[in-house]
């Protein structure tokens, strides 16, 4: 059990200092990370990955990679102090390499492609050790590449995300996905991004500073946490804003203006 | 009023008329549409169980929420879901809307015998079949006689995503025209659809309840309130537009607040109303003129119209010094000049012709 102090990102996501006693705050929730070319939000995924392994002894991660091979994540997480290879050997980390996925266009119905991906997720979950099945996190990196794999069919991607979302509500799993908002924000289909934002319980938006590049501050984060009474709807919306700096072995989060 | 909306749905349809149809419309800037939807669902369910409404049963088409969340919601609000006289049926279009899970497990049965009030539906793109399934389920609840049932559609936005605008609009019209349907209500996210799709759904609805942010944000795009200092992330306004039977349209506005115990409605607070009405900025001085001030102002002689010592007006034209020109001044009057060879300025005060601050556009008499 690591007794790390909670940083601002942990607090915003709802983590508690005594994490083994409290329930996993991402249980049954969908965390959507939105970033852009100027500021990559991949560090949020890495942070959540690390937290899901370190906070609980009995948790598992199903990782759908559309953007990078496993070596990339292995290197990054190693710098953050987490060994993905050993987690994989322990049956707590399932890496589904989707880099070469291309859904069939002709011949078969279109949504067969993503339906088989969903099938793979379900199979990976069923192969988990019962002990590790309590707190499962499904991570998707990233939605834009998923759309490319689906031949640009945003409807199929939304269907797929809906099915992944049903995993959260039915089984209490967590879903984390990365999306590049600048691809969709001023195109003809802003509705695609908005659909996913509706689905999300926690929205983490990573943007560059309005003033441009800086050496000490790499960007700003807005975390919007919808507290829902699942039956009745949203009971409150909490918004937190802070800045971050990516360092060699960790990421620093701080309130704007507190950097000396 | 949210109460009047619930009452319209409870009273239902008259013989030979279309059933009332409520569309709850929200957006990301005020994403509380589901709170309003669940409030109305609970209210109408209580009326049905108590026998106070025209409808004797309810069919919930759940697309964006799991059926268990609805049973949980009703139980939490004290509505008996498992009563001996079956009054509710949930059509589950959420768990497996496209039949993907059929491939991995054998759950192809439409009717789940273990659960009396739940049916799963796996072909959400087929809207015609959806219509017939809803009607069959409703008839199963209330019988084939004249009894009616009401229909709740969890997310019209999901339906519009899966099928065309025309088919969704025709589904709503068909539901409204069905002689055993008492009322319909559905939820729609306005920022996900084109204007014409929204207009089509609104046109088929008799009541449109629009969930709006408490203060209109400067950012015109439908985005979450980004400013963390915004205190009203749990409040909003509900604008209701209802078409009466006599053709009149009634527009009302209410405030709502969401919290852990649910949603509560209140009339628009007076303070806010006055602030909206008073567009004149509140400053420390009075910008208006009283009657006396108007009269006094008309009596003021402008500086260049008097000499200050009772003598006639002399205007210095800049060519000679003042002392020299004193001997040779020409009195200014509205009449002709006396001598030639000297410059003269005849001043007609044109402000006498019109009232000060007149709204007349001086370019009006241009004739181009």
XYZ file of C-alpha atoms in Angstrom:
628
model
C 0.000 0.000 0.000
C 1.552 3.216 -1.052
C 0.886 6.086 1.242
C 1.117 8.797 -1.304
C -0.341 12.178 -0.703
C -3.287 12.870 -2.925
C -2.603 15.297 -5.693
C -5.154 17.570 -7.305
C -5.944 15.102 -10.067
C -6.671 12.360 -7.529
C -8.944 14.649 -5.569
C -10.769 15.780 -8.674
C -11.354 12.184 -9.759
C -12.694 11.341 -6.326
C -9.891 9.275 -4.885
C -9.557 9.073 -1.119
C -6.417 8.953 0.929
C -7.289 5.605 2.416
C -8.120 3.856 -0.770
C -8.330 0.311 0.413
C -11.122 1.185 2.812
C -13.171 3.310 0.487
C -14.801 1.964 -2.667
C -13.007 2.521 -5.931
C -14.341 5.937 -6.956
C -14.413 5.109 -10.633
C -16.692 2.098 -10.102
C -19.539 2.207 -12.547
C -18.325 5.487 -14.063
C -17.095 6.583 -17.443
C -14.102 8.925 -17.464
C -13.660 10.777 -20.728
C -10.342 12.527 -21.322
C -10.344 15.154 -24.054
C -7.150 16.621 -25.364
C -5.796 18.329 -28.437
C -2.684 18.448 -30.571
C -1.084 21.202 -28.512
C -1.499 19.369 -25.232
C -1.694 15.623 -25.045
C -3.956 14.128 -22.401
C -2.348 10.693 -22.438
C -0.778 11.406 -19.046
C -4.245 11.213 -17.476
C -4.644 7.693 -18.831
C -1.252 6.735 -17.464
C -2.156 8.247 -14.089
C -5.385 6.285 -13.870
C -3.621 3.116 -15.001
C -1.085 3.469 -12.263
C -3.714 4.265 -9.646
C -5.829 1.282 -10.567
C -2.894 -1.053 -9.922
C -1.559 0.590 -6.804
C -4.761 1.405 -4.976
C -6.215 -2.048 -4.860
C -4.692 -5.460 -4.660
C -7.557 -7.027 -6.541
C -8.184 -5.013 -9.637
C -7.687 -5.596 -13.331
C -7.284 -3.486 -16.416
C -8.428 -4.355 -19.927
C -6.543 -2.059 -22.259
C -7.692 -1.503 -25.837
C -4.824 0.054 -27.714
C -5.513 1.631 -31.064
C -2.731 4.195 -30.984
C 0.475 2.705 -29.528
C 2.022 -0.739 -29.024
C 2.561 -2.197 -25.596
C 6.215 -1.214 -25.467
C 5.253 2.415 -25.405
C 3.020 2.027 -22.376
C 5.521 -0.256 -20.712
C 8.211 2.429 -20.965
C 5.961 5.225 -19.794
C 4.515 3.350 -16.836
C 7.956 2.125 -15.833
C 9.027 5.740 -15.389
C 5.983 6.289 -13.231
C 6.982 3.333 -11.097
C 4.652 0.669 -12.413
C 5.637 -2.596 -14.091
C 3.095 -3.560 -16.743
C 4.825 -6.822 -17.633
C 4.566 -8.172 -14.133
C 0.951 -7.054 -13.892
C 0.292 -8.919 -17.120
C 1.924 -11.998 -15.733
C -0.211 -11.728 -12.621
C -3.324 -11.717 -14.738
C -4.210 -8.147 -13.814
C -3.425 -6.470 -17.115
C -4.883 -7.523 -20.448
C -3.519 -5.727 -23.479
C -5.699 -5.990 -26.567
C -3.597 -4.827 -29.482
C -5.971 -3.211 -31.958
C -3.368 -1.372 -33.999
C -3.972 -3.460 -37.105
C -7.715 -3.604 -36.746
C -9.620 -2.678 -39.845
C -13.295 -3.385 -39.848
C -14.545 -5.135 -42.986
C -16.363 -2.886 -45.424
C -17.819 -5.159 -48.063
C -19.527 -8.456 -47.614
C -20.281 -8.419 -43.932
C -22.533 -6.065 -42.029
C -20.517 -3.119 -40.820
C -21.030 -3.460 -37.132
C -19.690 -6.949 -37.041
C -16.232 -5.437 -36.754
C -16.754 -3.594 -33.511
C -19.078 -6.296 -32.225
C -16.140 -8.707 -32.349
C -14.012 -6.187 -30.456
C -16.667 -6.046 -27.767
C -16.754 -9.809 -27.757
C -12.986 -9.811 -27.098
C -13.460 -7.517 -24.127
C -16.132 -9.773 -22.696
C -13.940 -12.814 -23.211
C -11.000 -11.103 -21.515
C -13.203 -10.269 -18.545
C -14.497 -13.817 -18.324
C -10.902 -15.104 -18.282
C -10.043 -12.959 -15.289
C -9.412 -14.547 -11.964
C -12.586 -14.176 -9.893
C -10.554 -12.338 -7.290
C -9.597 -9.651 -9.793
C -13.043 -9.332 -11.285
C -14.374 -6.972 -8.664
C -12.712 -3.827 -9.884
C -12.189 -3.917 -13.602
C -11.189 -0.846 -15.594
C -11.563 -0.832 -19.364
C -9.276 1.709 -21.021
C -9.628 2.813 -24.659
C -6.760 4.655 -26.327
C -8.136 6.333 -28.276
C -11.589 6.996 -29.718
C -10.358 8.820 -32.818
C -8.245 5.831 -33.859
C -11.177 3.576 -33.045
C -13.229 5.579 -35.510
C -10.551 5.120 -38.154
C -10.627 1.386 -37.526
C -14.399 1.491 -37.960
C -13.985 3.095 -41.374
C -15.139 6.458 -40.143
C -18.515 5.263 -38.974
C -19.141 7.397 -35.901
C -22.452 5.629 -35.326
C -20.682 2.308 -34.921
C -18.227 3.911 -32.512
C -21.103 5.323 -30.458
C -22.786 1.918 -30.425
C -19.526 0.356 -29.254
C -19.114 2.942 -26.502
C -22.713 2.335 -25.461
C -21.997 -1.363 -25.077
C -18.850 -0.632 -23.096
C -20.907 1.711 -20.958
C -23.398 -1.058 -20.213
C -20.479 -2.902 -18.620
C -20.163 -0.062 -16.126
C -23.815 0.010 -15.176
C -24.371 -3.723 -15.095
C -21.161 -4.831 -13.410
C -19.772 -1.740 -11.730
C -16.691 -1.625 -13.926
C -14.915 1.582 -14.852
C -14.509 2.863 -18.384
C -11.790 5.324 -19.359
C -11.378 6.685 -22.872
C -9.266 9.308 -24.589
C -10.644 11.496 -27.362
C -9.064 14.256 -29.418
C -11.541 17.063 -29.259
C -9.927 19.287 -31.861
C -10.708 16.742 -34.559
C -14.417 17.119 -33.959
C -14.941 20.531 -32.442
C -15.056 22.582 -35.594
C -15.970 19.945 -38.113
C -19.360 19.082 -39.469
C -19.948 16.576 -36.724
C -19.594 18.238 -33.343
C -22.505 16.055 -32.276
C -20.213 13.025 -32.117
C -18.123 14.594 -29.385
C -21.208 15.894 -27.588
C -22.801 12.438 -27.601
C -19.793 11.051 -25.792
C -19.759 13.988 -23.375
C -23.364 13.195 -22.466
C -22.382 9.624 -21.741
C -19.406 10.581 -19.575
C -19.662 10.801 -15.784
C -16.299 12.524 -15.391
C -14.910 14.785 -18.086
C -11.214 15.657 -17.976
C -10.398 18.353 -20.464
C -6.749 19.078 -21.169
C -5.980 22.315 -22.958
C -2.922 24.443 -23.634
C -2.545 27.676 -21.726
C -4.343 30.569 -23.313
C -1.100 32.528 -23.171
C 0.843 29.973 -25.190
C 3.825 27.748 -24.466
C 5.555 27.980 -21.122
C 8.491 26.218 -19.556
C 7.013 25.663 -16.120
C 3.407 25.041 -16.955
C 2.545 22.595 -19.694
C -1.163 23.106 -19.773
C -4.407 23.354 -17.887
C -6.896 20.733 -16.822
C -10.591 21.048 -16.161
C -12.233 18.153 -14.355
C -15.995 18.096 -14.452
C -17.472 15.504 -12.125
C -21.150 14.727 -12.464
C -22.367 13.377 -9.193
C -25.278 11.275 -10.179
C -27.908 9.583 -8.257
C -28.014 6.966 -10.985
C -31.741 6.614 -10.693
C -32.737 10.226 -10.593
C -30.064 11.900 -12.666
C -27.438 14.447 -11.836
C -27.437 15.739 -8.285
C -24.559 18.170 -8.705
C -21.763 19.084 -11.067
C -18.351 19.828 -9.583
C -15.808 21.635 -11.674
C -12.128 21.965 -10.825
C -9.441 23.783 -12.757
C -5.722 23.463 -12.276
C -2.434 23.432 -14.159
C 0.072 20.663 -14.688
C 3.692 20.094 -15.547
C 4.957 16.807 -16.932
C 8.254 15.797 -15.447
C 10.508 12.833 -16.060
C 9.027 10.484 -13.489
C 5.801 12.086 -12.450
C 3.332 14.830 -13.177
C 2.865 17.841 -10.966
C -0.538 19.404 -10.516
C -1.008 22.811 -8.954
C -3.493 25.639 -8.819
C -2.925 28.485 -11.267
C -0.584 31.089 -9.901
C 0.903 28.940 -7.158
C 4.061 28.216 -9.080
C 6.970 30.297 -7.858
C -45.643 24.637 -14.170
C -44.255 21.163 -13.811
C -47.472 20.394 -11.947
C -49.607 21.422 -14.888
C -47.525 19.238 -17.185
C -47.996 16.238 -14.909
C -51.713 17.008 -14.788
C -52.007 17.123 -18.584
C -50.300 13.762 -18.866
C -52.405 12.350 -16.079
C -55.669 13.520 -17.629
C -54.629 12.064 -20.941
C -56.504 12.171 -24.190
C -60.126 12.847 -24.974
C -62.078 10.488 -27.200
C -61.176 11.091 -30.811
C -58.228 13.329 -30.027
C -54.500 12.854 -30.212
C -52.807 11.898 -26.951
C -50.779 14.645 -25.254
C -47.089 14.323 -25.968
C -44.398 15.936 -23.818
C -40.857 16.439 -25.096
C -38.253 17.371 -22.493
C -35.386 19.139 -24.198
C -32.029 19.825 -22.589
C -28.457 20.533 -23.605
C -24.963 20.158 -22.225
C -25.104 23.660 -20.759
C -27.924 22.454 -18.519
C -27.866 18.641 -18.620
C -30.711 18.074 -16.182
C -33.264 16.741 -18.634
C -33.153 13.312 -17.106
C -33.911 14.754 -13.668
C -37.102 16.293 -15.059
C -37.903 13.082 -16.920
C -37.574 10.932 -13.821
C -39.606 13.399 -11.780
C -42.484 13.177 -14.239
C -42.102 9.408 -14.448
C -42.448 9.078 -10.681
C -45.416 11.469 -10.518
C -47.302 9.731 -13.299
C -46.539 6.292 -11.866
C -47.938 7.310 -8.490
C -51.116 8.517 -10.179
C -51.437 5.243 -12.083
C -50.969 3.101 -8.987
C -53.455 5.245 -7.063
C -55.948 4.927 -9.888
C -56.114 8.709 -10.376
C -55.038 8.887 -13.968
C -56.627 8.006 -17.249
C -53.870 5.508 -18.018
C -53.928 2.205 -16.246
C -50.422 1.194 -17.207
C -47.055 2.482 -18.381
C -44.577 1.193 -20.932
C -41.045 2.547 -20.492
C -38.771 2.289 -23.510
C -35.332 2.464 -21.916
C -32.553 3.297 -24.352
C -30.033 5.297 -22.360
C -30.573 3.992 -18.839
C -30.690 0.458 -17.565
C -34.113 -0.949 -16.664
C -32.910 -1.679 -13.159
C -32.327 2.022 -12.597
C -36.026 2.626 -13.306
C -37.215 -0.040 -10.927
C -34.773 1.374 -8.382
C -36.073 4.900 -8.978
C -39.688 3.887 -8.496
C -38.976 1.823 -5.407
C -36.953 4.677 -3.935
C -39.971 6.941 -4.334
C -42.356 4.492 -2.753
C -44.060 3.296 -5.914
C -44.914 -0.387 -5.816
C -43.427 -1.969 -8.894
C -44.168 -5.571 -8.088
C -47.828 -5.278 -7.232
C -50.096 -8.161 -8.075
C -51.926 -6.131 -10.664
C -49.258 -5.558 -13.248
C -49.189 -1.922 -14.338
C -45.703 -1.316 -15.683
C -43.544 -2.876 -18.345
C -40.013 -1.868 -19.274
C -38.781 -2.494 -22.792
C -35.038 -2.924 -22.473
C -33.369 -1.310 -25.465
C -30.331 -0.445 -23.361
C -28.568 -3.684 -22.529
C -28.306 -5.102 -26.028
C -29.865 -2.779 -28.593
C -28.194 -4.327 -31.614
C -27.994 -7.957 -30.574
C -24.211 -7.981 -30.146
C -24.437 -9.921 -26.910
C -26.412 -12.643 -28.609
C -23.190 -13.812 -30.164
C -21.545 -14.500 -26.854
C -24.385 -15.831 -24.853
C -27.669 -17.526 -25.516
C -30.066 -14.815 -24.480
C -32.163 -14.498 -27.560
C -35.489 -14.766 -25.782
C -37.615 -11.692 -26.046
C -39.501 -12.496 -22.889
C -37.461 -13.192 -19.790
C -39.674 -15.532 -17.795
C -37.980 -14.721 -14.523
C -38.808 -11.058 -14.790
C -42.418 -10.194 -15.389
C -41.974 -6.549 -16.101
C -38.966 -6.594 -18.370
C -38.547 -7.479 -22.015
C -35.416 -7.075 -24.001
C -35.459 -5.615 -27.463
C -32.517 -6.167 -29.741
C -33.375 -4.483 -32.989
C -33.546 -0.858 -32.057
C -33.078 0.289 -35.653
C -36.426 -1.193 -36.640
C -38.815 1.513 -35.539
C -41.917 -0.114 -37.012
C -41.335 -3.238 -35.011
C -40.697 -1.086 -31.947
C -44.106 0.518 -32.400
C -45.900 -2.818 -32.585
C -43.978 -4.192 -29.590
C -44.905 -1.113 -27.514
C -48.562 -1.522 -28.468
C -48.539 -5.244 -27.676
C -46.931 -4.667 -24.294
C -49.381 -1.900 -23.482
C -52.366 -4.018 -24.467
C -50.913 -6.782 -22.312
C -51.021 -4.424 -19.354
C -54.463 -2.904 -19.732
C -56.345 -5.380 -21.859
C -58.112 -5.038 -25.170
C -60.944 -2.866 -23.919
C -61.094 0.892 -23.783
C -58.414 1.175 -21.110
C -55.382 3.233 -21.937
C -51.709 3.163 -21.117
C -48.958 5.761 -21.339
C -45.531 5.512 -22.947
C -42.222 6.923 -21.698
C -39.297 7.068 -24.117
C -36.005 7.350 -22.325
C -34.096 9.021 -25.043
C -35.485 10.248 -28.321
C -31.911 11.267 -29.147
C -30.876 7.613 -29.127
C -33.778 6.753 -31.410
C -32.837 9.558 -33.777
C -29.293 8.248 -33.852
C -30.383 4.756 -34.764
C -32.998 5.633 -37.314
C -34.106 8.475 -39.493
C -35.923 11.594 -38.410
C -38.920 10.624 -40.525
C -39.320 7.249 -38.860
C -39.041 8.702 -35.357
C -41.548 11.436 -36.179
C -43.936 8.875 -37.613
C -43.470 6.665 -34.536
C -44.482 9.575 -32.324
C -47.475 10.404 -34.528
C -48.585 6.783 -34.581
C -48.296 6.564 -30.821
C -50.297 9.748 -30.415
C -53.025 8.480 -32.731
C -53.320 5.077 -31.078
C -56.674 4.893 -29.370
C -55.331 3.061 -26.348
C -52.494 5.463 -25.588
C -53.256 8.058 -22.982
C -50.076 10.153 -23.061
C -46.440 10.039 -24.156
C -43.325 11.733 -22.819
C -39.743 11.588 -23.995
C -36.313 13.118 -23.458
C -34.277 14.823 -26.172
C -30.839 16.434 -26.168
C -31.145 19.492 -28.359
C -27.452 19.980 -29.128
C -27.095 16.558 -30.715
C -29.419 17.075 -33.625
C -29.970 19.344 -36.568
C -32.559 22.073 -36.384
C -34.994 20.254 -38.631
C -34.904 17.060 -36.582
C -35.600 19.063 -33.429
C -38.356 20.945 -35.174
C -39.938 17.703 -36.391
C -40.068 16.267 -32.878
C -41.297 19.534 -31.365
C -43.977 19.810 -33.995
C -45.407 16.421 -33.086
C -45.379 17.313 -29.372
C -48.159 19.102 -27.607
C -45.906 20.212 -24.736
C -42.232 21.136 -24.989
C -40.345 21.598 -21.713
C -36.986 23.164 -22.308
C -34.309 22.786 -19.612
C -32.158 25.889 -19.778
C -29.231 27.183 -17.771
C -29.953 29.572 -14.950
C -27.961 32.354 -16.567
C -27.445 32.339 -20.273
C -23.760 31.789 -20.852
C -21.783 34.042 -23.128
C -20.460 31.040 -24.963
C -23.096 30.303 -27.551
C -21.961 26.737 -28.095
C -23.556 24.011 -26.020
C -20.732 23.431 -23.613
C -20.504 22.689 -19.968
C -20.175 25.632 -17.652
C -16.408 25.870 -17.451
C -16.065 28.550 -14.867
C -15.633 26.925 -11.505
C -16.806 30.037 -9.747
C -20.242 29.653 -11.298
C -22.401 28.890 -8.289
C -25.508 27.725 -10.055
C -24.425 24.391 -11.438
C -27.385 22.770 -9.765
C -30.027 25.274 -10.754
C -31.736 26.027 -13.985
C -34.878 27.227 -15.675
C -37.658 25.152 -17.125
C -39.479 26.857 -19.976
C -42.695 25.099 -20.847
C -44.606 25.698 -24.024
C -47.913 23.904 -24.230
C -50.502 23.833 -26.985
C -53.995 23.890 -25.597
C -56.945 22.184 -27.182
C -58.422 25.477 -28.259
C -55.282 26.254 -30.228
C -53.774 28.765 -27.812
C -50.168 28.383 -26.787
C -49.259 28.873 -23.167
C -45.688 29.658 -22.168
C -44.577 29.408 -18.560
C -41.255 29.516 -16.811
C -40.094 27.933 -13.575
C -36.878 27.597 -11.714
C -35.617 24.221 -10.631
C -32.902 22.983 -8.335
C -31.367 19.518 -8.270
C -29.902 17.850 -5.252
C -29.364 14.454 -3.690
C -33.042 14.181 -2.855
C -34.193 14.923 -6.363
C -35.444 17.929 -8.251
C -37.607 20.726 -6.871
C -39.479 23.437 -8.736
C -40.235 27.003 -7.764
C -41.731 30.014 -9.517
C -39.228 32.415 -11.032
C -37.848 34.533 -8.206
C -38.891 38.186 -8.226
C -35.380 39.529 -7.821
C -34.264 37.919 -10.962
C -37.345 39.117 -12.835
C -36.721 42.720 -11.928
C -33.117 42.494 -12.957
C -34.143 41.228 -16.357
C -36.799 43.891 -16.805
C -34.575 46.805 -15.834
C -32.296 47.205 -18.805
C -31.274 50.716 -17.765
C -27.971 50.390 -15.964
C -28.024 51.435 -12.357
C -25.783 54.482 -12.079
C -25.363 57.133 -9.459
C -26.868 59.956 -11.464
C -30.233 60.468 -13.070
C -30.232 60.339 -16.846
C -33.809 61.521 -17.289
C -35.053 65.150 -17.315
C -37.973 66.369 -15.265
C -40.538 68.870 -16.627
C -38.964 71.842 -14.857
C -35.576 70.869 -16.169
C -36.924 70.715 -19.697
C -38.380 74.210 -19.405
C -35.199 75.600 -17.909
C -33.142 74.086 -20.623
C -35.186 75.728 -23.322
C -34.576 79.071 -21.670
C -30.815 78.773 -21.720
C -29.124 81.159 -24.136
C -26.207 79.494 -25.722
C -22.771 81.089 -25.264
C -22.358 82.191 -28.837
C -25.754 83.809 -28.885
C -25.107 86.534 -26.364
C -22.403 88.972 -25.585
C -22.839 88.802 -21.860
C -23.400 92.507 -21.480
C -26.715 93.087 -23.145
C -25.302 94.197 -26.450
C -26.264 92.514 -29.662
C -24.393 89.396 -30.736
C -21.012 89.948 -32.186
C -19.095 87.095 -33.610
C -15.375 87.382 -33.882
C -14.307 86.172 -37.250
C -10.619 86.051 -36.526
C -9.403 88.648 -39.072
C -9.066 91.581 -36.715
C -8.439 92.003 -33.072
C -11.453 92.248 -30.869
C -11.013 95.968 -30.076
C -11.021 97.008 -33.654
C -13.945 94.871 -34.506
C -15.903 96.385 -31.654
C -16.236 99.579 -33.671
C -17.186 97.859 -36.812
C -19.343 95.060 -35.744
C -22.441 94.248 -37.531
C -25.291 93.230 -35.350
C -26.477 89.745 -36.120
C -30.128 89.326 -36.700
C -32.414 87.219 -38.680
C -32.715 89.935 -41.241
C -30.606 91.183 -44.104
C -27.223 92.595 -43.601
C -26.716 96.296 -43.640
C -23.443 96.699 -45.368
C -21.751 94.759 -48.015
C -18.112 93.801 -48.124
C -18.028 92.403 -44.689
C -18.460 88.836 -43.608
C -21.542 88.083 -41.742
C -22.713 85.067 -39.940
C -26.378 84.551 -39.690
C -27.170 81.975 -37.141
C -30.428 80.118 -37.123
C -30.733 77.953 -34.146
C -31.934 74.725 -35.638
C -32.418 73.028 -32.333
C -35.585 75.086 -31.915
C -37.179 73.043 -34.602
C -36.967 69.735 -32.887
C -37.134 68.412 -29.390
C -33.855 67.421 -27.804
C -32.963 63.751 -28.019
C -35.472 63.219 -30.714
C -35.510 59.761 -32.208
C -35.874 61.111 -35.695
C -33.241 59.775 -37.942
C -31.617 62.738 -39.670
C -31.012 60.565 -42.714
C -34.713 59.892 -43.158
C -35.210 62.727 -45.596
C -32.403 61.598 -47.833
C -33.658 60.695 -51.229
C -31.068 58.690 -53.018
